[in-house]
């Protein structure tokens, strides 16, 4: 490659990187700003972190978000796995096409529509049977499960269709009834997919602003709702601090995940070597 | 093969009308969409047999095995095992174990757990599981690998785990899909011996799919040669080799020289076939009556053709004159390709009874030679 072209490519790369990361760096820097006004630098301080840690709203919102994410991820994995199994292993049952469509619809449906329809449902139900009496944790969690489970189902579906069916047949051949096969063979082999699905559902739920805003009620703020409602009244330095903490948490999470993957890969390579040598 | 001839009827239950077959395959077909993988097959297999299915790739061997194991439902026909119709019996209740062509080892279990799985499902006591698994791993020489996972094993080792896993339950019927393909020669012979041993000891009925005809010849009580979903011939190794009934069988098992012609006459179970490309008619044994003018092929195996520098003097022998075109030297024998004329080449295998004299073999390139075979050494095929 000629040096001129490579310099051009390099500057494009730098520009792209800058576009992605400069805003985040700015955000981190300004979270240490000692001034009340975000855009004006007033010296280094941890003042906003202190404000943040003393704010009960933030703690409550964080706790709610994590609680919803956790329950959502768990239910989404359970239901999504069942749906994936039904799609791949039950052959051509009646209404399969309809079922497939309905499973994947939440993936492409605009969030406002999902949110709005769920809100209508909850209000309707409340009028009809008195449940849910108030909107908050339960309604947001249910809303999140409806779309997270679609993602899990897709992950499980792709893992299952890649998995050889003959493993399950071999287990049956050795005397295992279908339910035993599910617990002894299918689910253990699906475990990595289920973990990935769980993590994805967890993240999606933590991330979600639109659907949560539709289905929440007074007093139940998730973290994204809290951040958004505060920002609406203007930039705030304590929110910068909160964002910095979130960035830190995500970075640490990604590093740990990458390290685990690397270790697993190394292990696999070592195993292959051993097998070849023996 | 000499041993096979001296066997009594007890070793050949298929000849005994009083015997009841253990596995009965009755008019079984399997279609995948419009494609017919197994085509209206009938087969009886008797207790204690080692029955081989031999055939080219994609001819339906695995499909037939899977129907016996219960993983495919026949499109039509039925399968009876030990007097019980298997149509509504699920795989986990069939008295059958299968070794998969792909091995299908459980990747999340160790070698030991893989082998023990079937016994656990049967509720065998722990101590007994342990001892049976140990015995089995000892037999397939995998004791030192017991704690490994399948992906830590070589191909041959995996195959042995799969074999051990299917054998450990002592099923009444064992279905083996290419059981010895990935083993080296020594282990292969040892495992063959072990299979025969198990069969003798436990009276297990084996149905073995193989690509390897030598293996099928030495192991089997009977062989079925399969082509495009149906059986071309079912018989003992000797019958299949010496009396093939179709051209496909004659070519698939061993090799054969084939001449196409028309039946001229038949007398005392010897048919005379005129071949357009040969100057003289060929005489070959054929017991069943043949109408004159029937299209027929004469097949003769290379090792049954004699080779000489002098014309043969026996009466009634088929004799042709030719020239050595090619020699393949294999040590214990040599294969000569003899050019009879423009259109016809004949392969002759000759044991090297003597060392070459003055550097000359029995025949050398371009030598003029005579080839001959008795009518009893050849067969007449009509399809
Ligand atoms: N599930 C299936 N759907 C469609 N076609 C199939 C299916 N299973 C097998 N076939 C077809 O049926 C034919 C027979 O397959 P089978 O696996 O029985 O062959 P085989 O004799 O075992 O061959 P090989 O020696 O290569 O293992 C093949 O042409 C294959 O493509
Ligand atoms: Mg096969």
XYZ file of C-alpha atoms and ligand atoms in Angstrom:
693
model
C 0.000 0.000 0.000
C 1.380 3.404 -0.844
C 2.213 5.707 2.076
C -0.149 8.450 0.922
C -3.134 6.158 0.965
C -2.168 4.647 4.274
C -1.896 8.125 5.813
C -5.355 8.894 4.510
C -6.754 5.709 5.995
C -5.040 6.430 9.272
C -6.583 9.893 9.538
C -10.020 8.475 8.750
C -9.516 5.986 11.537
C -8.466 8.724 13.971
C -11.401 10.845 13.026
C -13.798 7.965 13.508
C -12.342 7.061 16.873
C -12.441 10.660 17.980
C -16.055 10.918 16.961
C -16.877 7.914 19.119
C -14.767 8.581 22.154
C -14.156 12.319 22.531
C -17.688 12.920 23.865
C -17.205 10.267 26.501
C -13.809 11.646 27.500
C -15.337 15.124 27.770
C -18.108 13.748 29.911
C -15.629 12.080 32.246
C -13.521 15.235 32.497
C -16.507 17.442 33.224
C -17.715 15.090 35.948
C -14.722 16.277 37.971
C -15.597 19.914 37.338
C -15.863 22.060 40.453
C -18.291 24.471 38.836
C -22.064 24.421 39.001
C -22.301 25.263 35.331
C -21.375 22.307 33.178
C -19.598 24.032 30.289
C -17.356 26.212 32.455
C -14.251 24.655 33.993
C -13.866 25.522 37.643
C -11.066 23.273 38.758
C -10.851 19.614 39.795
C -13.120 18.220 42.513
C -15.061 15.136 43.567
C -17.908 17.334 44.692
C -20.508 15.939 42.304
C -19.707 12.395 43.231
C -20.479 13.270 46.807
C -23.777 14.842 45.785
C -24.556 11.792 43.748
C -23.871 9.327 46.560
C -25.988 11.318 48.922
C -28.947 11.447 46.568
C -31.557 8.917 47.594
C -33.372 9.191 44.246
C -30.329 7.914 42.415
C -29.906 4.988 44.767
C -33.576 4.091 44.509
C -33.549 4.312 40.714
C -30.400 2.203 40.484
C -31.846 -0.431 42.751
C -35.100 -0.505 40.792
C -33.304 -0.762 37.464
C -31.171 -3.665 38.624
C -34.092 -5.421 40.207
C -36.129 -5.142 37.012
C -33.166 -6.183 34.869
C -32.515 -9.231 37.012
C -36.085 -10.503 37.158
C -36.605 -9.686 33.496
C -33.475 -11.537 32.384
C -34.392 -14.612 34.391
C -37.942 -14.836 33.082
C -36.898 -13.949 29.542
C -34.366 -16.798 29.500
C -36.901 -19.306 30.787
C -39.618 -18.318 28.323
C -37.272 -17.585 25.413
C -35.603 -20.978 25.776
C -38.950 -22.740 25.694
C -39.970 -20.765 22.616
C -36.656 -21.522 20.875
C -37.005 -25.219 21.669
C -40.544 -25.252 20.310
C -39.418 -23.585 17.095
C -36.481 -25.876 16.361
C -37.296 -29.235 17.910
C -41.045 -29.641 17.595
C -41.025 -30.016 13.832
C -43.851 -28.546 11.816
C -46.670 -28.097 14.299
C -49.838 -26.268 13.379
C -49.490 -22.518 13.527
C -45.697 -22.659 13.515
C -45.353 -19.822 11.017
C -47.692 -17.628 13.020
C -45.766 -18.468 16.184
C -42.430 -17.623 14.537
C -43.822 -14.309 13.364
C -45.210 -13.471 16.755
C -41.942 -14.366 18.484
C -39.888 -12.118 16.244
C -42.373 -9.239 15.935
C -41.209 -7.444 19.109
C -37.711 -7.270 17.591
C -38.853 -5.056 14.738
C -41.792 -3.303 16.381
C -41.047 0.393 17.157
C -40.579 0.776 20.887
C -43.189 3.505 21.212
C -45.788 1.170 19.823
C -44.833 -1.668 22.143
C -44.853 0.759 25.047
C -48.128 2.357 24.107
C -49.938 -0.932 23.557
C -48.699 -2.323 26.845
C -49.817 0.811 28.615
C -53.273 0.428 27.091
C -53.340 -3.189 28.162
C -52.411 -2.370 31.758
C -54.985 0.398 31.974
C -57.617 -1.853 30.457
C -56.793 -4.672 32.847
C -56.919 -2.350 35.787
C -60.396 -1.260 34.813
C -61.496 -4.824 34.209
C -60.041 -6.869 37.062
C -58.388 -4.281 39.245
C -54.899 -5.528 38.512
C -52.291 -4.019 38.266
C -53.473 -1.579 40.924
C -50.499 0.669 40.305
C -47.841 0.887 37.659
C -44.189 0.444 38.537
C -41.865 -2.509 39.086
C -44.335 -5.210 38.001
C -45.592 -3.507 34.864
C -42.128 -2.460 33.677
C -40.809 -5.965 34.272
C -43.649 -7.551 32.334
C -43.124 -5.096 29.493
C -39.413 -5.825 29.410
C -39.955 -9.578 29.431
C -42.174 -9.373 26.367
C -39.430 -8.000 24.170
C -36.333 -9.491 25.881
C -37.733 -12.957 25.502
C -37.856 -12.491 21.739
C -34.105 -11.837 21.688
C -33.435 -14.884 23.853
C -35.631 -17.050 21.625
C -33.622 -16.001 18.575
C -30.295 -16.754 20.276
C -31.500 -20.156 21.478
C -32.972 -20.927 18.091
C -29.698 -20.309 16.299
C -27.699 -22.320 18.825
C -30.123 -25.211 18.655
C -30.150 -25.414 14.900
C -26.352 -25.479 14.961
C -26.398 -28.289 17.504
C -26.365 -31.815 16.169
C -29.636 -33.557 16.778
C -27.854 -36.871 17.038
C -26.678 -36.089 20.571
C -30.267 -36.082 21.711
C -30.939 -39.197 19.682
C -27.956 -40.937 21.233
C -29.286 -40.163 24.697
C -32.686 -41.556 23.756
C -31.014 -44.598 22.302
C -29.304 -45.177 25.657
C -32.681 -45.192 27.377
C -33.362 -41.565 28.302
C -36.960 -40.381 28.006
C -37.511 -37.007 26.302
C -37.650 -34.971 29.518
C -34.433 -36.555 30.746
C -32.808 -35.794 27.407
C -33.817 -32.168 27.853
C -32.200 -31.888 31.268
C -29.174 -34.140 30.662
C -28.189 -33.104 27.166
C -30.079 -30.213 25.596
C -30.058 -27.693 28.437
C -26.403 -28.220 29.454
C -25.390 -27.715 25.840
C -27.583 -24.637 25.603
C -26.123 -23.157 28.784
C -23.696 -20.791 27.025
C -26.524 -19.529 24.822
C -28.766 -19.103 27.826
C -26.053 -17.154 29.631
C -25.567 -14.929 26.604
C -29.330 -14.451 26.408
C -29.505 -13.609 30.087
C -26.778 -10.986 29.771
C -28.403 -9.503 26.701
C -31.821 -9.334 28.360
C -30.242 -7.777 31.434
C -28.517 -5.093 29.356
C -31.563 -4.393 27.214
C -33.628 -3.847 30.326
C -31.063 -1.567 31.978
C -30.866 0.369 28.735
C -34.523 0.848 28.037
C -36.042 4.298 28.358
C -39.027 4.355 26.022
C -40.963 1.284 27.076
C -40.202 1.891 30.744
C -41.524 5.473 30.540
C -44.787 4.229 29.059
C -45.359 1.501 31.582
C -44.103 3.147 34.746
C -46.216 5.017 37.243
C -45.613 7.913 39.606
C -42.679 7.446 41.924
C -41.136 4.511 40.068
C -38.110 5.812 38.244
C -35.594 3.549 36.580
C -32.082 4.875 36.081
C -32.596 5.920 32.438
C -35.895 7.631 33.320
C -34.206 9.479 36.160
C -31.298 10.624 34.020
C -33.551 11.719 31.214
C -35.933 13.640 33.437
C -33.096 15.516 35.070
C -31.300 16.338 31.832
C -34.491 17.773 30.418
C -34.146 20.647 32.840
C -30.619 21.339 31.599
C -27.157 19.764 31.864
C -26.219 18.760 35.374
C -22.769 17.915 36.694
C -23.982 15.174 39.048
C -25.472 13.344 36.082
C -22.037 13.525 34.461
C -20.660 11.786 37.521
C -23.339 9.135 37.296
C -22.568 8.598 33.610
C -18.868 8.279 34.394
C -19.602 5.549 36.912
C -21.744 3.712 34.375
C -18.969 3.950 31.769
C -16.513 2.578 34.321
C -18.810 -0.307 35.207
C -19.376 -1.221 31.555
C -15.636 -1.065 30.822
C -14.843 -3.361 33.708
C -17.594 -5.733 32.611
C -16.271 -5.886 29.053
C -12.709 -6.474 30.252
C -13.752 -9.345 32.524
C -15.829 -10.901 29.784
C -12.989 -10.637 27.270
C -10.566 -12.141 29.727
C -12.885 -15.090 30.359
C -13.296 -15.673 26.632
C -9.559 -15.554 26.096
C -8.980 -18.053 28.882
C -11.556 -20.402 27.460
C -10.007 -20.209 24.025
C -6.530 -20.886 25.394
C -7.888 -23.896 27.258
C -9.470 -25.211 24.100
C -6.239 -24.813 22.148
C -4.350 -26.657 24.838
C -6.912 -29.464 24.751
C -6.579 -29.781 20.990
C -2.822 -30.014 21.332
C -3.137 -32.705 23.939
C -5.549 -34.701 21.806
C -3.254 -34.479 18.810
C -0.236 -35.514 20.855
C -1.796 -38.586 22.448
C -14.141 -69.449 4.062
C -13.226 -73.084 4.321
C -14.509 -72.924 7.872
C -17.829 -71.533 6.735
C -18.433 -74.597 4.584
C -18.048 -76.968 7.531
C -20.572 -75.125 9.691
C -23.733 -76.983 10.620
C -27.245 -75.645 10.228
C -27.036 -74.259 13.786
C -24.625 -71.650 12.556
C -26.793 -70.902 9.560
C -30.233 -70.278 11.023
C -31.466 -68.651 7.809
C -31.419 -72.088 6.182
C -33.554 -73.599 8.938
C -37.262 -73.023 8.347
C -38.037 -73.798 12.013
C -36.001 -70.807 13.198
C -37.773 -67.561 13.940
C -35.992 -64.436 12.748
C -35.029 -62.002 15.493
C -35.354 -58.851 13.430
C -37.931 -58.817 10.663
C -37.983 -55.962 8.209
C -41.153 -56.266 6.195
C -41.707 -54.192 3.084
C -40.060 -51.146 4.611
C -39.708 -47.954 2.576
C -38.510 -44.523 3.568
C -39.118 -41.410 1.537
C -37.714 -37.961 2.164
C -40.108 -35.828 0.176
C -40.051 -37.262 -3.334
C -36.691 -38.974 -2.741
C -36.805 -42.680 -1.962
C -33.938 -43.493 0.413
C -35.018 -47.056 1.236
C -37.157 -48.873 -1.290
C -39.484 -51.667 -0.162
C -36.925 -53.752 1.664
C -37.527 -57.205 3.162
C -34.970 -58.720 5.475
C -34.821 -61.327 8.235
C -31.938 -61.282 10.666
C -31.480 -64.134 13.144
C -30.349 -64.148 16.757
C -26.602 -64.049 17.133
C -25.884 -63.056 13.579
C -23.322 -60.505 12.576
C -25.077 -59.018 9.625
C -23.297 -56.507 7.406
C -24.810 -53.848 5.217
C -22.471 -53.034 2.390
C -22.981 -50.393 -0.238
C -21.809 -47.148 -1.740
C -22.218 -43.747 -0.161
C -25.801 -42.523 0.050
C -27.444 -45.868 -0.711
C -29.577 -45.797 2.444
C -27.605 -47.836 4.964
C -27.774 -45.275 7.756
C -31.444 -44.630 7.041
C -32.245 -48.333 7.415
C -30.305 -48.489 10.680
C -32.074 -45.404 11.986
C -35.429 -46.996 11.256
C -34.439 -50.083 13.253
C -33.306 -47.844 16.128
C -36.532 -45.855 15.921
C -35.247 -42.435 14.854
C -36.999 -42.534 11.507
C -40.509 -43.782 10.953
C -40.856 -45.984 7.888
C -43.080 -44.453 5.216
C -44.530 -47.916 4.776
C -43.889 -51.430 6.056
C -43.018 -52.526 9.555
C -40.142 -53.670 11.695
C -40.510 -56.517 14.189
C -37.877 -57.226 16.828
C -38.087 -60.381 18.936
C -41.689 -60.899 17.922
C -42.778 -57.397 18.885
C -43.945 -54.859 16.329
C -41.781 -51.785 16.828
C -44.052 -49.342 15.013
C -45.253 -47.621 18.176
C -42.206 -48.267 20.372
C -40.091 -45.151 20.967
C -36.272 -45.370 20.646
C -35.695 -45.366 24.416
C -37.822 -48.474 24.866
C -36.323 -50.530 22.045
C -33.959 -53.380 22.917
C -31.491 -51.833 20.518
C -28.362 -49.721 20.862
C -26.754 -47.824 18.076
C -23.296 -46.529 17.484
C -23.620 -43.387 15.404
C -21.570 -42.693 12.320
C -20.820 -39.278 13.814
C -20.153 -40.914 17.228
C -22.539 -38.412 18.910
C -20.493 -38.267 22.111
C -21.849 -35.933 24.767
C -19.360 -33.052 24.708
C -20.045 -31.939 28.267
C -19.346 -35.334 29.806
C -16.071 -37.148 30.351
C -15.283 -40.412 28.625
C -16.335 -42.267 31.733
C -19.627 -40.398 32.077
C -20.394 -40.971 28.427
C -19.974 -44.706 28.784
C -21.865 -44.816 32.078
C -24.842 -42.797 30.831
C -26.870 -45.698 29.455
C -26.366 -47.791 32.576
C -27.463 -44.904 34.782
C -30.656 -44.537 32.792
C -31.359 -48.202 33.399
C -30.978 -47.705 37.135
C -28.017 -50.054 37.493
C -26.343 -49.948 40.928
C -23.405 -47.557 41.250
C -20.794 -50.173 42.027
C -21.854 -52.264 39.071
C -21.812 -49.268 36.755
C -18.281 -48.530 37.890
C -17.026 -52.037 37.273
C -18.756 -52.434 33.912
C -17.489 -49.075 32.702
C -13.988 -50.001 33.833
C -14.116 -53.310 31.986
C -15.363 -51.639 28.857
C -12.760 -48.870 28.942
C -10.101 -51.515 29.458
C -11.313 -53.382 26.421
C -11.102 -50.360 24.151
C -7.813 -49.279 25.762
C -9.085 -45.958 27.016
C -8.561 -46.401 30.752
C -5.980 -43.628 30.917
C -8.297 -41.194 29.119
C -11.311 -41.771 31.347
C -11.352 -38.251 32.727
C -11.032 -36.502 29.368
C -13.766 -34.750 27.466
C -14.483 -35.842 23.877
C -12.837 -32.774 22.330
C -9.600 -33.790 24.030
C -9.493 -37.069 22.121
C -8.270 -38.057 18.684
C -10.678 -39.391 16.051
C -9.858 -43.034 16.711
C -10.199 -42.579 20.458
C -13.604 -40.983 20.018
C -14.710 -43.885 17.902
C -13.694 -46.273 20.655
C -15.649 -44.284 23.236
C -18.722 -44.480 21.000
C -18.220 -48.211 20.606
C -17.802 -48.698 24.341
C -20.890 -46.636 25.077
C -23.077 -48.729 22.791
C -21.615 -52.056 23.954
C -21.733 -51.493 27.690
C -25.486 -52.028 27.968
C -25.350 -55.518 26.450
C -28.351 -54.857 24.226
C -30.068 -57.628 22.283
C -29.343 -55.835 19.043
C -26.354 -53.636 18.327
C -26.438 -51.351 15.341
C -22.993 -50.172 14.357
C -22.617 -47.475 11.720
C -19.072 -47.722 10.365
C -17.671 -48.834 13.704
C -14.032 -49.325 12.813
C -13.367 -46.783 10.099
C -11.014 -44.502 12.017
C -8.932 -47.179 13.750
C -5.411 -48.170 12.770
C -4.773 -51.690 11.530
C -3.734 -53.212 14.838
C -6.617 -51.764 16.853
C -8.983 -52.585 14.087
C -8.089 -56.249 14.056
C -8.181 -56.341 17.816
C -11.602 -54.701 17.909
C -12.914 -57.008 15.192
C -11.766 -59.922 17.275
C -13.367 -58.364 20.338
C -16.657 -57.872 18.488
C -16.734 -61.526 17.462
C -15.900 -62.421 21.042
C -18.765 -60.380 22.427
C -21.086 -61.901 19.896
C -20.052 -65.415 20.922
C -20.236 -64.674 24.615
C -23.454 -62.711 24.812
C -25.282 -63.796 21.700
C -25.804 -60.177 20.711
C -27.192 -59.668 17.232
C -25.080 -57.220 15.264
C -26.088 -55.181 12.289
C -22.981 -53.471 10.975
C -22.714 -50.863 8.262
C -19.364 -50.809 6.575
C -17.582 -49.494 3.542
C -14.797 -51.986 3.970
C -15.546 -55.176 2.067
C -12.641 -57.062 3.529
C -13.991 -56.350 6.993
C -17.460 -57.446 5.917
C -16.080 -60.658 4.412
C -14.149 -61.697 7.500
C -16.641 -60.633 10.187
C -20.065 -61.355 8.829
C -22.351 -64.314 8.975
C -24.221 -62.712 6.091
C -23.893 -59.618 3.950
C -26.519 -57.538 2.224
C -25.239 -55.530 -0.726
C -27.267 -52.375 -1.060
C -27.663 -49.993 -3.961
C -30.009 -47.023 -4.242
C -32.242 -48.090 -1.413
C -32.738 -51.773 -2.132
C -30.837 -55.015 -1.714
C -29.023 -56.376 -4.722
C -28.104 -59.568 -2.928
C -28.214 -61.092 0.534
C -25.959 -64.021 1.317
C -22.945 -65.414 3.117
C -19.595 -63.887 2.225
C -18.835 -66.944 0.102
C -22.112 -66.740 -1.791
C -21.695 -63.043 -2.411
C -18.152 -63.415 -3.666
C -18.429 -66.639 -5.605
C -21.995 -66.354 -6.874
C -22.853 -62.706 -7.356
C -26.298 -62.333 -8.887
C -25.902 -58.923 -10.508
C -23.165 -56.974 -12.203
C -23.285 -54.414 -9.402
C -22.468 -57.046 -6.786
C -19.740 -58.626 -8.907
C -18.052 -55.258 -9.315
C -18.689 -53.949 -5.800
C -17.235 -56.974 -3.991
C -13.788 -57.707 -5.341
C -13.160 -57.092 -9.021
C -14.366 -58.979 -12.051
C -13.723 -59.256 -15.762
C -17.026 -58.754 -17.508
C -18.033 -59.749 -21.041
C -21.336 -58.725 -22.527
C -23.011 -61.045 -25.028
C -26.007 -63.243 -25.792
C -26.797 -66.741 -24.650
C -26.283 -69.147 -27.557
C -27.119 -72.424 -25.864
C -27.243 -74.153 -22.485
C -26.448 -77.769 -21.747
C -25.820 -79.567 -18.458
C -25.873 -76.289 -16.531
C -23.196 -74.828 -18.783
C -24.229 -71.859 -20.860
C -22.444 -70.773 -23.967
C -22.415 -67.027 -24.483
C -21.356 -65.376 -27.719
C -19.506 -62.135 -27.213
C -19.229 -59.773 -30.197
C -15.761 -58.627 -29.316
C -14.318 -62.109 -28.802
C -13.483 -64.699 -31.482
C -14.795 -67.664 -29.483
C -17.933 -68.162 -27.362
C -17.454 -68.226 -23.602
C -18.716 -71.104 -21.530
C -19.830 -70.536 -17.978
C -21.807 -72.377 -15.334
C -25.419 -71.417 -14.816
C -27.905 -73.696 -13.101
C -31.149 -71.895 -13.938
C -32.415 -72.316 -17.492
C -31.638 -69.471 -19.872
C -33.467 -68.820 -23.112
C -31.273 -68.595 -26.168
C -30.750 -64.988 -27.231
C -30.976 -63.608 -23.687
C -28.694 -60.687 -23.059
C -26.083 -61.834 -20.557
C -22.803 -60.919 -18.945
C -20.087 -63.396 -18.088
C -18.083 -62.440 -15.015
C -14.853 -64.039 -13.985
C -12.619 -62.991 -11.091
C -8.976 -62.175 -11.908
C -7.561 -64.822 -9.558
C -9.605 -67.541 -11.237
C -7.974 -66.974 -14.611
C -4.908 -69.027 -15.391
C -1.989 -67.590 -17.254
C 0.437 -69.569 -19.392
C 2.951 -69.180 -22.161
C 1.688 -72.410 -23.730
C -1.824 -73.103 -24.963
C -3.980 -75.046 -22.475
C -4.752 -78.619 -23.341
C -7.795 -79.257 -21.080
C -11.031 -79.865 -22.904
C -13.850 -77.397 -22.416
C -11.695 -74.608 -20.981
C -12.229 -71.035 -22.159
C -8.996 -69.938 -23.739
C -7.932 -66.617 -25.219
C -4.691 -65.428 -26.651
C -3.252 -62.073 -25.756
C -0.331 -59.861 -24.957
C 0.827 -58.548 -21.572
C 0.095 -54.848 -21.450
C 0.657 -53.969 -17.820
C 2.047 -55.693 -14.722
C 1.345 -54.752 -11.111
C 3.710 -56.457 -8.697
C 2.314 -56.844 -5.149
C 4.891 -59.186 -3.693
C 2.780 -62.203 -2.940
C 1.001 -61.920 -6.268
C 1.068 -59.958 -9.488
C -1.759 -58.567 -11.517
C -1.389 -58.683 -15.274
C -3.464 -56.764 -17.734
C -3.749 -58.817 -20.874
C -4.701 -57.236 -24.143
C -6.887 -59.655 -26.082
C -7.760 -57.252 -28.897
C -8.583 -53.572 -29.430
C -11.745 -53.738 -27.340
C -10.991 -56.288 -24.685
C -8.559 -56.279 -21.767
C -8.490 -59.014 -19.167
C -7.128 -58.810 -15.645
C -5.361 -61.800 -14.242
C -4.024 -62.160 -10.717
C -1.394 -64.781 -10.315
C 0.334 -65.837 -7.095
C 4.088 -65.529 -7.326
C 4.825 -69.166 -6.600
C 8.460 -68.912 -7.594
C 11.043 -66.187 -7.489
C 11.698 -64.583 -10.864
C 14.285 -66.513 -12.911
C 17.052 -64.446 -14.489
C 15.063 -61.379 -13.489
C 12.077 -62.596 -15.462
C 8.622 -63.018 -13.969
C 6.078 -65.513 -15.186
C 5.337 -63.102 -17.983
C 6.866 -59.802 -18.989
C 5.672 -56.789 -20.926
C 4.743 -57.528 -24.518
C 4.967 -61.307 -23.973
C 2.535 -63.394 -25.901
C 0.465 -65.414 -23.409
C -2.607 -67.608 -23.107
C -5.301 -67.041 -20.518
C -7.890 -69.614 -19.614
C -10.571 -70.473 -17.083
C -12.902 -73.344 -16.503
C -16.631 -72.817 -17.035
C -17.129 -73.431 -13.284
C -14.965 -70.431 -12.446
C -17.242 -67.932 -14.170
C -20.852 -66.864 -13.635
C -23.515 -65.718 -16.071
C -25.401 -62.589 -15.014
C -28.571 -61.343 -16.591
C -28.895 -58.014 -14.824
N -33.273 -36.291 6.733
C -33.091 -36.442 5.408
N -33.721 -35.633 4.535
C -33.558 -35.796 3.196
N -32.767 -36.713 2.644
C -32.100 -37.549 3.442
C -32.216 -37.449 4.876
N -31.433 -38.412 5.425
C -30.867 -39.051 4.388
N -31.262 -38.550 3.207
C -30.859 -39.029 1.871
O -31.084 -40.409 1.821
C -30.029 -41.070 1.149
C -29.485 -42.174 1.989
O -28.822 -41.625 3.099
P -28.034 -42.501 4.139
O -27.544 -41.605 5.202
O -28.887 -43.637 4.557
O -26.815 -43.026 3.260
P -25.658 -44.035 3.663
O -25.857 -45.281 2.874
O -25.573 -44.181 5.132
O -24.373 -43.296 3.101
P -22.896 -43.169 3.742
O -22.198 -44.439 3.413
O -22.324 -42.011 3.013
O -23.057 -42.930 5.194
C -29.009 -40.003 0.793
O -29.138 -39.699 -0.566
C -29.381 -38.827 1.651
O -29.121 -37.627 0.976
Mg -24.262 -43.536 6.579
